[in-house]
Tab-separated table of C-alpha atoms and ligand atoms in Angstrom:
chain	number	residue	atom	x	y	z
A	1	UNK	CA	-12.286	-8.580	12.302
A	2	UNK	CA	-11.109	-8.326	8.561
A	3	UNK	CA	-12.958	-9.872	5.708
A	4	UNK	CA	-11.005	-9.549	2.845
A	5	UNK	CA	-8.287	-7.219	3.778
A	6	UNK	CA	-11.361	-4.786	5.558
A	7	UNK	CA	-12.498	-4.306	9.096
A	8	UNK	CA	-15.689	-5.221	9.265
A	9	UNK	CA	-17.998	-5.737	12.756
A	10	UNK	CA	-21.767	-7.279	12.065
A	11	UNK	CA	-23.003	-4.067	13.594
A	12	UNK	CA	-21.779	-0.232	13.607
A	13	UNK	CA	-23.401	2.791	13.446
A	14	UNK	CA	-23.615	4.979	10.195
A	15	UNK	CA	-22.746	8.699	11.174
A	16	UNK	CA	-23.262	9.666	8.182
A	17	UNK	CA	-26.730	8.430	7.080
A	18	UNK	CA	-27.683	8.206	11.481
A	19	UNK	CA	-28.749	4.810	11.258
A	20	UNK	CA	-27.430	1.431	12.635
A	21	UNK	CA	-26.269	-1.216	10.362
A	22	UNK	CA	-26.167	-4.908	9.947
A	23	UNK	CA	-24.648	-7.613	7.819
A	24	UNK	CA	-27.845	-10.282	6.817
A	25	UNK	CA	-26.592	-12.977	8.150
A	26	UNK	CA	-29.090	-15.236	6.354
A	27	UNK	CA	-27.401	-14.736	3.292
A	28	UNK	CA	-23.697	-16.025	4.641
A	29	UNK	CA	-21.239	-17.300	3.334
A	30	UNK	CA	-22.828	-16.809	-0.288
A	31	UNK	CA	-23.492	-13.592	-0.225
A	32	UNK	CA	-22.424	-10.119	2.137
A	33	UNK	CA	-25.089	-8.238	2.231
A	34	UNK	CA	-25.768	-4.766	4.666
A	35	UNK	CA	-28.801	-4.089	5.738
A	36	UNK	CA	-30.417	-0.784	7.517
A	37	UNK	CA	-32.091	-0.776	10.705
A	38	UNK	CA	-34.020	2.463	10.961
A	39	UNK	CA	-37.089	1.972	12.877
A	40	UNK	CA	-38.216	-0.444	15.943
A	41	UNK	CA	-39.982	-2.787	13.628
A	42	UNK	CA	-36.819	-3.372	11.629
A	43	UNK	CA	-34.419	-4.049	14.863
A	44	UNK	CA	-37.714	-6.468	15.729
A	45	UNK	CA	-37.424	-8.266	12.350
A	46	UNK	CA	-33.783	-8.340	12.032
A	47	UNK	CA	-33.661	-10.227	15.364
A	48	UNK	CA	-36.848	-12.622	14.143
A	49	UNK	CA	-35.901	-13.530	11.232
A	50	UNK	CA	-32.105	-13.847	12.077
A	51	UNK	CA	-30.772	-11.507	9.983
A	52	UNK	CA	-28.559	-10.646	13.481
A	53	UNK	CA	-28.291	-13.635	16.121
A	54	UNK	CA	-26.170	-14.933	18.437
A	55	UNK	CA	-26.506	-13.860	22.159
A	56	UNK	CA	-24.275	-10.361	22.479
A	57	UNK	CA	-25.117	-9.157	19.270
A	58	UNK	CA	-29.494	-9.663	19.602
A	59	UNK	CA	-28.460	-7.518	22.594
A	60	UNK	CA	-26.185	-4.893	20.588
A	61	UNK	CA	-29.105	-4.888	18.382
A	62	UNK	CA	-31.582	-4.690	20.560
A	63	UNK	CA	-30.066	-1.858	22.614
A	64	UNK	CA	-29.778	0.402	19.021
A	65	UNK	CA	-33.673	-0.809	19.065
A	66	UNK	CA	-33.863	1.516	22.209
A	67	UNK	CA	-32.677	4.625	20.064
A	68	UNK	CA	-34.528	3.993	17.273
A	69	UNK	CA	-37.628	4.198	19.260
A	70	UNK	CA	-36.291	7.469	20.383
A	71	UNK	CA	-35.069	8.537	16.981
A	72	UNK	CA	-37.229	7.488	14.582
A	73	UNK	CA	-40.761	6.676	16.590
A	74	UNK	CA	-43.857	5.415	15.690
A	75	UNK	CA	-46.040	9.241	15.215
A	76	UNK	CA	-49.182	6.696	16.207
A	77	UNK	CA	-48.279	4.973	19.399
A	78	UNK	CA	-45.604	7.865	21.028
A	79	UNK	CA	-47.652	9.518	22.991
A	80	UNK	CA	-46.571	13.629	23.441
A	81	UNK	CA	-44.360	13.155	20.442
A	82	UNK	CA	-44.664	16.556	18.661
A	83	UNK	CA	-42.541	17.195	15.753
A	84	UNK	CA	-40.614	20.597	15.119
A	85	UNK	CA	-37.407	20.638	13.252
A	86	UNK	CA	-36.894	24.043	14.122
A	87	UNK	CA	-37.604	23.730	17.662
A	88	UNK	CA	-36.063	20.818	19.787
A	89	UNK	CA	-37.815	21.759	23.065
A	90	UNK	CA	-41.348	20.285	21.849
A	91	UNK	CA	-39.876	17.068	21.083
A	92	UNK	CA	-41.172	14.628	23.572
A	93	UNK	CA	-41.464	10.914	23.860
A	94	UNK	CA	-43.289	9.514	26.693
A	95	UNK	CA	-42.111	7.441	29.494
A	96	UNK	CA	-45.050	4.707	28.305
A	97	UNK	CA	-44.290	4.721	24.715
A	98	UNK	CA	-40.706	4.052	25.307
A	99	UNK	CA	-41.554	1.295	26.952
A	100	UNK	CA	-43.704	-0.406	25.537
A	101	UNK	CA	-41.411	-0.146	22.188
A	102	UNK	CA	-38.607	-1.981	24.922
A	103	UNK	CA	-40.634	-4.766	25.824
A	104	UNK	CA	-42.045	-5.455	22.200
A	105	UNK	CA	-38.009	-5.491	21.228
A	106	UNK	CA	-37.647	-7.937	24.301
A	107	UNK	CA	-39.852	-10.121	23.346
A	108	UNK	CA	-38.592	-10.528	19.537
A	109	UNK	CA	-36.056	-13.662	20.870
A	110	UNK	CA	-37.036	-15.295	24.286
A	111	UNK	CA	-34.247	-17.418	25.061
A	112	UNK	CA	-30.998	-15.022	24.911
A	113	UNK	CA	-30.640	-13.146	28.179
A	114	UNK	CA	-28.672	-10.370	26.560
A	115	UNK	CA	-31.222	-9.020	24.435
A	116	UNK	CA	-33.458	-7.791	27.984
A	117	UNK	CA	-30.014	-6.962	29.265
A	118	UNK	CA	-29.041	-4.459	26.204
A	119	UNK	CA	-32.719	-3.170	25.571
A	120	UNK	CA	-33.218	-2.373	29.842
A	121	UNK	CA	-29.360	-1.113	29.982
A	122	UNK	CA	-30.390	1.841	26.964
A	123	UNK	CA	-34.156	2.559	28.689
A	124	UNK	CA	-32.746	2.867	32.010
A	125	UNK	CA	-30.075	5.476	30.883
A	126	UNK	CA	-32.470	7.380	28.775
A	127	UNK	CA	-35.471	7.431	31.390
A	128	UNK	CA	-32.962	8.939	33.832
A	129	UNK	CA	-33.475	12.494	31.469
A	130	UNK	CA	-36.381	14.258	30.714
A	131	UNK	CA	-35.399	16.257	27.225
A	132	UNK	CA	-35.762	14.760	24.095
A	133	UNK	CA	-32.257	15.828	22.514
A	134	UNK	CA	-31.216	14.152	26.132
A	135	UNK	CA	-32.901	11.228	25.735
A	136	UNK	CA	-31.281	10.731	22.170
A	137	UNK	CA	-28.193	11.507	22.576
A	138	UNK	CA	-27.552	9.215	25.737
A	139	UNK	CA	-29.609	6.126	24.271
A	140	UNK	CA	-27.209	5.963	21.597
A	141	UNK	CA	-24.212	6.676	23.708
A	142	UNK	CA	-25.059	3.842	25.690
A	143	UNK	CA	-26.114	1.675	23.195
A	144	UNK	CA	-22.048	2.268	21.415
A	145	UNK	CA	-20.959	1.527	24.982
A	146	UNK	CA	-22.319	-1.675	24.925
A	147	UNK	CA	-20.768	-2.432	21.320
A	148	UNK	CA	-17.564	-1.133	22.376
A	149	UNK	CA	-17.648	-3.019	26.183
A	150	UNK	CA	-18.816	-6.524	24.602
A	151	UNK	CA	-15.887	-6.247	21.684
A	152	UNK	CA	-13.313	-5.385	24.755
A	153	UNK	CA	-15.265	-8.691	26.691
A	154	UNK	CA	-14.429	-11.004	23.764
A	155	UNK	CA	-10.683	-9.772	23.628
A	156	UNK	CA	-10.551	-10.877	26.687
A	157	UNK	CA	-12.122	-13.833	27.001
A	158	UNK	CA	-9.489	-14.543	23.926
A	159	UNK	CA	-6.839	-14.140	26.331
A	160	UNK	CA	-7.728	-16.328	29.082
A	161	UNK	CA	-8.962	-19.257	26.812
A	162	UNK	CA	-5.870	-18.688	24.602
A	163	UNK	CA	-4.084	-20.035	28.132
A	164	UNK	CA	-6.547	-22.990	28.332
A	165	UNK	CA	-5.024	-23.575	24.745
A	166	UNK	CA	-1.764	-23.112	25.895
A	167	UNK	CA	-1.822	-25.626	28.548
A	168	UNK	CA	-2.972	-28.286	26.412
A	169	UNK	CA	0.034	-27.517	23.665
A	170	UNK	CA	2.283	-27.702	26.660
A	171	UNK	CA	1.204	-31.308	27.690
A	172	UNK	CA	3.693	-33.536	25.986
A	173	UNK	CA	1.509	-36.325	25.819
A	174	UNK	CA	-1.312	-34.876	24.282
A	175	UNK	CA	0.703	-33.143	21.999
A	176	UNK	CA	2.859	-35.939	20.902
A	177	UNK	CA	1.643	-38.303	18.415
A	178	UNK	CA	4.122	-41.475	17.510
A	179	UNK	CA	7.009	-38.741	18.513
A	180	UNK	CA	5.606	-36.506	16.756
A	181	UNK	CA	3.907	-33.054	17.321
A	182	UNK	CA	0.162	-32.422	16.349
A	183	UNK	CA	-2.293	-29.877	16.197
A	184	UNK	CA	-4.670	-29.237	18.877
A	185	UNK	CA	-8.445	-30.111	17.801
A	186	UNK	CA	-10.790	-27.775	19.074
A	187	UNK	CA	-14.720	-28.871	18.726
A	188	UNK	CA	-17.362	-25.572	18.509
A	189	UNK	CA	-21.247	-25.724	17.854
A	190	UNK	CA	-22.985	-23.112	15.919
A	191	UNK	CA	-21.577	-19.663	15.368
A	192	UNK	CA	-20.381	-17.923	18.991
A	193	UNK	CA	-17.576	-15.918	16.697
A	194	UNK	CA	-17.696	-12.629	15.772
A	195	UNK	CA	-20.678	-12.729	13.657
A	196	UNK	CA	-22.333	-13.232	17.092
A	197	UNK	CA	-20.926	-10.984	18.883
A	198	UNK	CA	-19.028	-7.855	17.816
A	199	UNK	CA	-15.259	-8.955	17.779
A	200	UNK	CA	-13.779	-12.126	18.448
A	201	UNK	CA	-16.410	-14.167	19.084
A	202	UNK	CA	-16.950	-15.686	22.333
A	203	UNK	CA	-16.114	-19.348	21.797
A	204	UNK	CA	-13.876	-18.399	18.512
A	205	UNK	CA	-11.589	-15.823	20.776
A	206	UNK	CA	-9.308	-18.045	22.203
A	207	UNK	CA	-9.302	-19.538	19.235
A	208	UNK	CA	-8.449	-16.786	17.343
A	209	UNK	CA	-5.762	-15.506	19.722
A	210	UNK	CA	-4.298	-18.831	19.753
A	211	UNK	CA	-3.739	-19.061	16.349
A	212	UNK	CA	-2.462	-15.558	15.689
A	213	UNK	CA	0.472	-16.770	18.729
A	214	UNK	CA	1.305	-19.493	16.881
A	215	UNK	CA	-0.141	-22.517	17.993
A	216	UNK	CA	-0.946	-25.118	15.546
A	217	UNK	CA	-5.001	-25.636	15.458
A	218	UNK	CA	-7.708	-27.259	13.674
A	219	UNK	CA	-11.219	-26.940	14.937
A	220	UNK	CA	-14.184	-28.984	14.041
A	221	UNK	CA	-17.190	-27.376	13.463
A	222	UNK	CA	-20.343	-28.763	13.808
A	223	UNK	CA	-22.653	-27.928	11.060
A	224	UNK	CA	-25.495	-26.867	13.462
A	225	UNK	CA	-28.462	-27.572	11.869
A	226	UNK	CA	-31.087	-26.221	11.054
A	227	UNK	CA	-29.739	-23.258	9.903
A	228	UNK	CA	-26.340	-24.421	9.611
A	229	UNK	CA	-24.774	-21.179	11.334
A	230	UNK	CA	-21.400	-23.954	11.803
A	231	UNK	CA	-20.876	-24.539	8.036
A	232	UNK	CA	-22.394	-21.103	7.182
A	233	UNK	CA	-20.827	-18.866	9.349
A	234	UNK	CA	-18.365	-20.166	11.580
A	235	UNK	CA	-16.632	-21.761	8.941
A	236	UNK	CA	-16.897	-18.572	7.038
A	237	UNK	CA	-15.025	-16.417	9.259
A	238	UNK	CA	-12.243	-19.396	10.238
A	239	UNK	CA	-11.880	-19.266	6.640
A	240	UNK	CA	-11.419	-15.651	6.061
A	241	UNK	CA	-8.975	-15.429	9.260
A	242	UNK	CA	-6.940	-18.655	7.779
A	243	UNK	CA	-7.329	-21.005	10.493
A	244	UNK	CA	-7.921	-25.213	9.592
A	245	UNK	CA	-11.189	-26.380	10.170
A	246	UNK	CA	-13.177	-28.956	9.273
A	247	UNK	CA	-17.178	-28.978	8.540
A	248	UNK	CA	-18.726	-32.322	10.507
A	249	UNK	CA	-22.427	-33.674	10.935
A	250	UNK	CA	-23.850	-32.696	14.066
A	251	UNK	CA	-23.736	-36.101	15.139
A	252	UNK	CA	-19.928	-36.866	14.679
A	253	UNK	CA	-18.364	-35.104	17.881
A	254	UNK	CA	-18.943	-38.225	19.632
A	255	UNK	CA	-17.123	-40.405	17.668
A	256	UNK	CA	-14.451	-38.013	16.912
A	257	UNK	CA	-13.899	-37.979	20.865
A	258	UNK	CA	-14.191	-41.398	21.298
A	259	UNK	CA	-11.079	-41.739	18.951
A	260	UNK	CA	-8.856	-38.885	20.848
A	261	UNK	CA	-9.686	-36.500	18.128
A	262	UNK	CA	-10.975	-33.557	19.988
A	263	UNK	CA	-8.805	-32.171	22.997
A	264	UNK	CA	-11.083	-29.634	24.229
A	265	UNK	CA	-14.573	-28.344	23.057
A	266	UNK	CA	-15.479	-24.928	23.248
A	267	UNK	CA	-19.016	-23.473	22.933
A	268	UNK	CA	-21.232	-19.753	23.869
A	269	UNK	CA	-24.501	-19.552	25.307
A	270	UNK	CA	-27.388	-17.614	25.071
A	271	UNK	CA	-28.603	-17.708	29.076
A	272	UNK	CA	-26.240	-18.803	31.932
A	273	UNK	CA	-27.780	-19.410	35.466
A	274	UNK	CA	-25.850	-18.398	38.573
A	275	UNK	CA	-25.882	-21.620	39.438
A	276	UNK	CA	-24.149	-22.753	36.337
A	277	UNK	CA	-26.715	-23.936	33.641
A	278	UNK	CA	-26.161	-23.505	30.208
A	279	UNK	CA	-28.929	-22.702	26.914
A	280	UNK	CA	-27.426	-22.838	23.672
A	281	UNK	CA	-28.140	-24.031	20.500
A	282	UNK	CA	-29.691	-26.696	20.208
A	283	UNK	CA	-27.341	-29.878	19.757
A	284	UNK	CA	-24.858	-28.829	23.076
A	285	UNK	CA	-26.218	-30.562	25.499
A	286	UNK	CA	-25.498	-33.989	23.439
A	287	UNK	CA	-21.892	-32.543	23.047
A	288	UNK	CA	-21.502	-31.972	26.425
A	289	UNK	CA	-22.321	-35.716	26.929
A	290	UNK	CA	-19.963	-37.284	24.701
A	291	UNK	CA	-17.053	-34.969	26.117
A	292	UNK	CA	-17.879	-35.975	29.785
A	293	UNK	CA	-17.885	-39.740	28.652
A	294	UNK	CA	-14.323	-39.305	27.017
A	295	UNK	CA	-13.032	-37.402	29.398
A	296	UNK	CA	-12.726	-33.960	26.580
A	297	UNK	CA	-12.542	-30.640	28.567
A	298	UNK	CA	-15.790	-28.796	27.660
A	299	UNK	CA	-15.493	-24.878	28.393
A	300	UNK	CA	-18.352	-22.218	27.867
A	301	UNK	CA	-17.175	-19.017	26.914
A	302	UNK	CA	-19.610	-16.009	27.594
A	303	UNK	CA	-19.212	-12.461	28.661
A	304	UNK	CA	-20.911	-11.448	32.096
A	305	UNK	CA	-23.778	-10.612	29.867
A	306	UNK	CA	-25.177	-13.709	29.154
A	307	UNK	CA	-25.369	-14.706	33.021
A	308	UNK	CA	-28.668	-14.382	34.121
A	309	UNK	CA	-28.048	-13.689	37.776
A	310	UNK	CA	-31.809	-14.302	38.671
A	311	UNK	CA	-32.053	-18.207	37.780
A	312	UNK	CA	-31.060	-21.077	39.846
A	313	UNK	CA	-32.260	-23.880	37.455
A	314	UNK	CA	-31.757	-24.146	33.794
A	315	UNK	CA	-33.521	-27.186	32.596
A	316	UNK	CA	-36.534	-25.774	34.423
A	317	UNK	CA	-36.675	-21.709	34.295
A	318	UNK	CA	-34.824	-20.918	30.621
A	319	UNK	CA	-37.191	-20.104	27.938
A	320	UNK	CA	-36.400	-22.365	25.239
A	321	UNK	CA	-37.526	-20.477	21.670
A	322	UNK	CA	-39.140	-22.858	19.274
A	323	UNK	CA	-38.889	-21.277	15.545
A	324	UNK	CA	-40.888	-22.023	12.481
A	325	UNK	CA	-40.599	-25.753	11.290
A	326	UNK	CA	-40.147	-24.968	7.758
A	327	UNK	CA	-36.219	-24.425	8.444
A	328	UNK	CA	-35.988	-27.576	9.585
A	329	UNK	CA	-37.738	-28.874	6.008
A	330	UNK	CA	-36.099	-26.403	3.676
A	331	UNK	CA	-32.537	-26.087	3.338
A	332	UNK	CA	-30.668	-23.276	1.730
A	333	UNK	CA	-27.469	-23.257	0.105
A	334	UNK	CA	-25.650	-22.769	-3.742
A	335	UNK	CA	-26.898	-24.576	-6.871
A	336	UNK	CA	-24.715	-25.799	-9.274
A	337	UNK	CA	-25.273	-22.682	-11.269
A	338	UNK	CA	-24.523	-20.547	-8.165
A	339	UNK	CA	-27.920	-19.590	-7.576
A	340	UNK	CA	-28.966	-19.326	-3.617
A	341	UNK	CA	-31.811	-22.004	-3.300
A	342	UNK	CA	-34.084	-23.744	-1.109
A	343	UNK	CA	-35.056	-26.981	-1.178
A	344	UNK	CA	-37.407	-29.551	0.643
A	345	UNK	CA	-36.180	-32.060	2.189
A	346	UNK	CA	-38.551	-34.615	4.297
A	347	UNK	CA	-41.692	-35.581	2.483
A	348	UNK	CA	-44.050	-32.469	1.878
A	349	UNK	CA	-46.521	-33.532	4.719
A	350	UNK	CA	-43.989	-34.824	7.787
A	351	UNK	CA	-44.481	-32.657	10.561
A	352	UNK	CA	-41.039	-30.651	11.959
A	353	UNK	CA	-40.436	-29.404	15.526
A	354	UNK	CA	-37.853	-26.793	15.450
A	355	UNK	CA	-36.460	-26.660	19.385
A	356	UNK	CA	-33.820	-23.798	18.626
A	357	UNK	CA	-31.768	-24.067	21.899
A	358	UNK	CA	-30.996	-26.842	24.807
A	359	UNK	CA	-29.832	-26.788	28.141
A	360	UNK	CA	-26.519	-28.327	29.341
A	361	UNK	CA	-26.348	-28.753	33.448
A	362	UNK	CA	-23.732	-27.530	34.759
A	363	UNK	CA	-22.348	-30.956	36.339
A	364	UNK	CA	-21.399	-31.417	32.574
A	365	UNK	CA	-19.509	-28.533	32.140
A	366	UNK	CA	-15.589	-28.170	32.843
A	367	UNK	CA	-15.303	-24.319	33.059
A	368	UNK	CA	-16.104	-20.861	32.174
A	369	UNK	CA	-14.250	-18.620	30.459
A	370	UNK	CA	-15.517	-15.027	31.104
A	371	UNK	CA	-14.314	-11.586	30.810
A	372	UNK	CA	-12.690	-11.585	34.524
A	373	UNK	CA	-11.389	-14.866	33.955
A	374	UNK	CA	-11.845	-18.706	34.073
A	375	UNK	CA	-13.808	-19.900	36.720
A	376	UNK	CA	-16.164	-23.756	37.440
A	377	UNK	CA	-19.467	-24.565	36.921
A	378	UNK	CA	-21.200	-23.366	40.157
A	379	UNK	CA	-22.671	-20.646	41.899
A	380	UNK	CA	-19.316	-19.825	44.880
A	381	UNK	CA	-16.865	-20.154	41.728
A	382	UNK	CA	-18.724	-17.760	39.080
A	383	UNK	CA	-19.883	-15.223	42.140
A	384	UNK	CA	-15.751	-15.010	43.083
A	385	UNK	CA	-15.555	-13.530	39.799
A	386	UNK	CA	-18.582	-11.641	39.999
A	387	UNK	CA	-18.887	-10.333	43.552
A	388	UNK	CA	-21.578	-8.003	42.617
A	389	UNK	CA	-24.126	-10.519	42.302
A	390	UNK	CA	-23.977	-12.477	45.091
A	391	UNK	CA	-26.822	-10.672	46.734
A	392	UNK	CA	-29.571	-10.351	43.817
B	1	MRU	O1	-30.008	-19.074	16.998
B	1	MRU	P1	-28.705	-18.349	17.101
B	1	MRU	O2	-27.884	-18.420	15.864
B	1	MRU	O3	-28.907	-16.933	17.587
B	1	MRU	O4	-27.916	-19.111	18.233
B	1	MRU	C1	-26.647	-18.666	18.602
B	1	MRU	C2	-25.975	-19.538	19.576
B	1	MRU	O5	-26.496	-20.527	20.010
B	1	MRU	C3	-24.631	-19.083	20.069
B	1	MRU	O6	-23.855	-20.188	20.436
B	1	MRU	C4	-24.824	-18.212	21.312
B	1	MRU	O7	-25.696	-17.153	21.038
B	1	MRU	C5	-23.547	-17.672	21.795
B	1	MRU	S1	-22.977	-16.370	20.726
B	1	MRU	C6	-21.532	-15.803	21.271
């Protein structure tokens, strides 16, 4: 997506320097900042400490992880790794090291599915060769497939939300307002745009797609605390793509849907069960409950990488990640001088829980919007659009 006049994704590989890249998200809006991943430990931290998050791009990341164990390994823990520029043939990484790197990058973020999903997709390919040079080259083939395939997911997920969108401008008497026409209000929690996923964005596609056909939006976006990724980064890139939006509290969906202010609410997800169960960040669930009282459509908008095909029962079986309580006490943003700060909020000795993600059943939710299309909240209706899994 452009920032600025430039294309700019939160993840590419540098041919020229060999090494993957990131924008530090921690630093949004405030400051763009780029930031080199060139060993396993630095994929680990970037995913930690959130420098990359949101579900599809943990699992970009996390799949680039997979080459950089290959690329750049650890000379103490790889096992057979003998180095010879001159000589490629006495290269060799074993099957062990490799992966135990994986599952230390798998176990960086527990509650995104696509992280396992990217990370197994890039060992899988490589452990199919024995050669080194092999190895290499097809880890980081696959792991540019999975950029490429996720950015082409989000287009498309654009387009079949953008007719959700549609619909609703269509419908005279939601549109009309004292005889008048009005903008559609679209509601989204936390960042599931681009930032979070390669292109397009997940929730933000349709959207985005929306918008650039003509339709007259405004989307509310929930501030998302505690690390504010709604007023830090969604905002951000409505912003820089020129759409109206409006920063709220977390708390003031409900209201604005008991007043007819939201006509749909669109959100991602980090895990999806085949039966329909959704974790995201924490906050959705509540959302999902005030649109189901007011009757607001409430869509999820994932790619087919975010299903995980071997849970039946989110409340139950979804890892929920708790994170460090100090982001729920501090809070970062711009002094008056323009210096980036943190400040304390609560009283020095409260305690903080810091329960990043929640689970919304699926009876709560209206519809999916996927890569193959738009399909309902349980198991017969997601498995029509993805036959494949109806026997794992
Ligand atoms: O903690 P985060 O910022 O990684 O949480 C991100 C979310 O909850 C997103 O909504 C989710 O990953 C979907 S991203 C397309």
């Amino acid at each position: 997506m452009k920032v600025d006049g430039k294309e700019m994704r939160p993840i590419w590989f540098d041919l020229k320097s060999q090494t993957v890249k990131v924008i530090d998200q921690r630093l949004l809006p405030h400051q763009l900042i780029v930031a080199e991943l060139k060993t396993v430990d630095s994929v680990i931290e970037a995913i930690k400490k959130m420098f990359v998050r949101g579900a599809p791009l943990i699992g970009a990341t996390g799949a680039f992880g997979v080459y950089n164990a290959i690329a750049y390994p650890n000379y103490a823990n790889c096992g057979g790794y003998e180095y010879s520029d001159s000589d490629s043939d006495t290269k060799k990484i074993s099957d062990k090291y490799l992966k135990d790197e994986c599952k230390r990058i798998k176990d960086a973020r527990p509650t995104a599915v696509n992280l396992a999903w990217g990370v197994d997709r890039v060992l899988n390919a490589a452990l199919k060769y024995e050669k080194y040079e092999d190895r290499l080259k097809i880890a980081l083939q696959e792991a540019c497939a999975i950029v490429e395939e996720e950015a082409d997911n989000c287009r498309l997920i654009g387009e079949y939300g953008y007719q959700l969108i549609k619909a609703i401008n269509q419908n005279k008497e939601l549109k009309l307002v004292e005889g008048k026409n009005r903008r559609i209000n679209i509601l989204t929690h936390c960042n599931a745009g681009w930032l979070a996923t390669i292109e397009y964005g997940t929730a933000t596609a349709p959207i985005y797609t929306a918008f650039d056909r003509g339709i007259d939006i405004h989307v509310w976006v929930d501030e998302t605390r505690p690390l504010n990724q709604g007023s830090r980064l969604t905002a951000w890139e409505l912003g820089k793509h020129g759409i109206p939006h409006t920063v709220i509290t977390d708390n003031a969906g409900g209201h604005l849907m008991q007043h007819g202010m939201v006509d749909i609410v669109i959100v991602g997800t980090d895990r999806t069960t085949r039966t329909g169960d959704v974790a995201n960040k924490i906050g959705t669930y509540l959302k999902a409950l005030a649109a189901y009282d007011n009757g607001v459509p409430f869509y999820v908008a994932l790619p087919s990488s975010t299903f995980d095909w071997s849970l039946t029962d989110g409340v139950k079986q979804i890892p929920i990640e708790e994170r460090d309580p100090d982001e729920i006490r501090y809070v970062q943003g711009l002094d008056k001088k323009g210096n980036l700060i943190s400040v304390l909020v609560p009283p020095e000795d409260s305690n903080a829980a810091n329960h990043a993600f929640d689970v919304t059943p699926a009876r709560l939710i209206t519809g999916f919007i996927t890569e193959r299309g738009v399909c309902n909240a349980y198991e017969e209706s997601i498995l029509s659009l993805f036959p494949e899994y109806a026997n794992i």
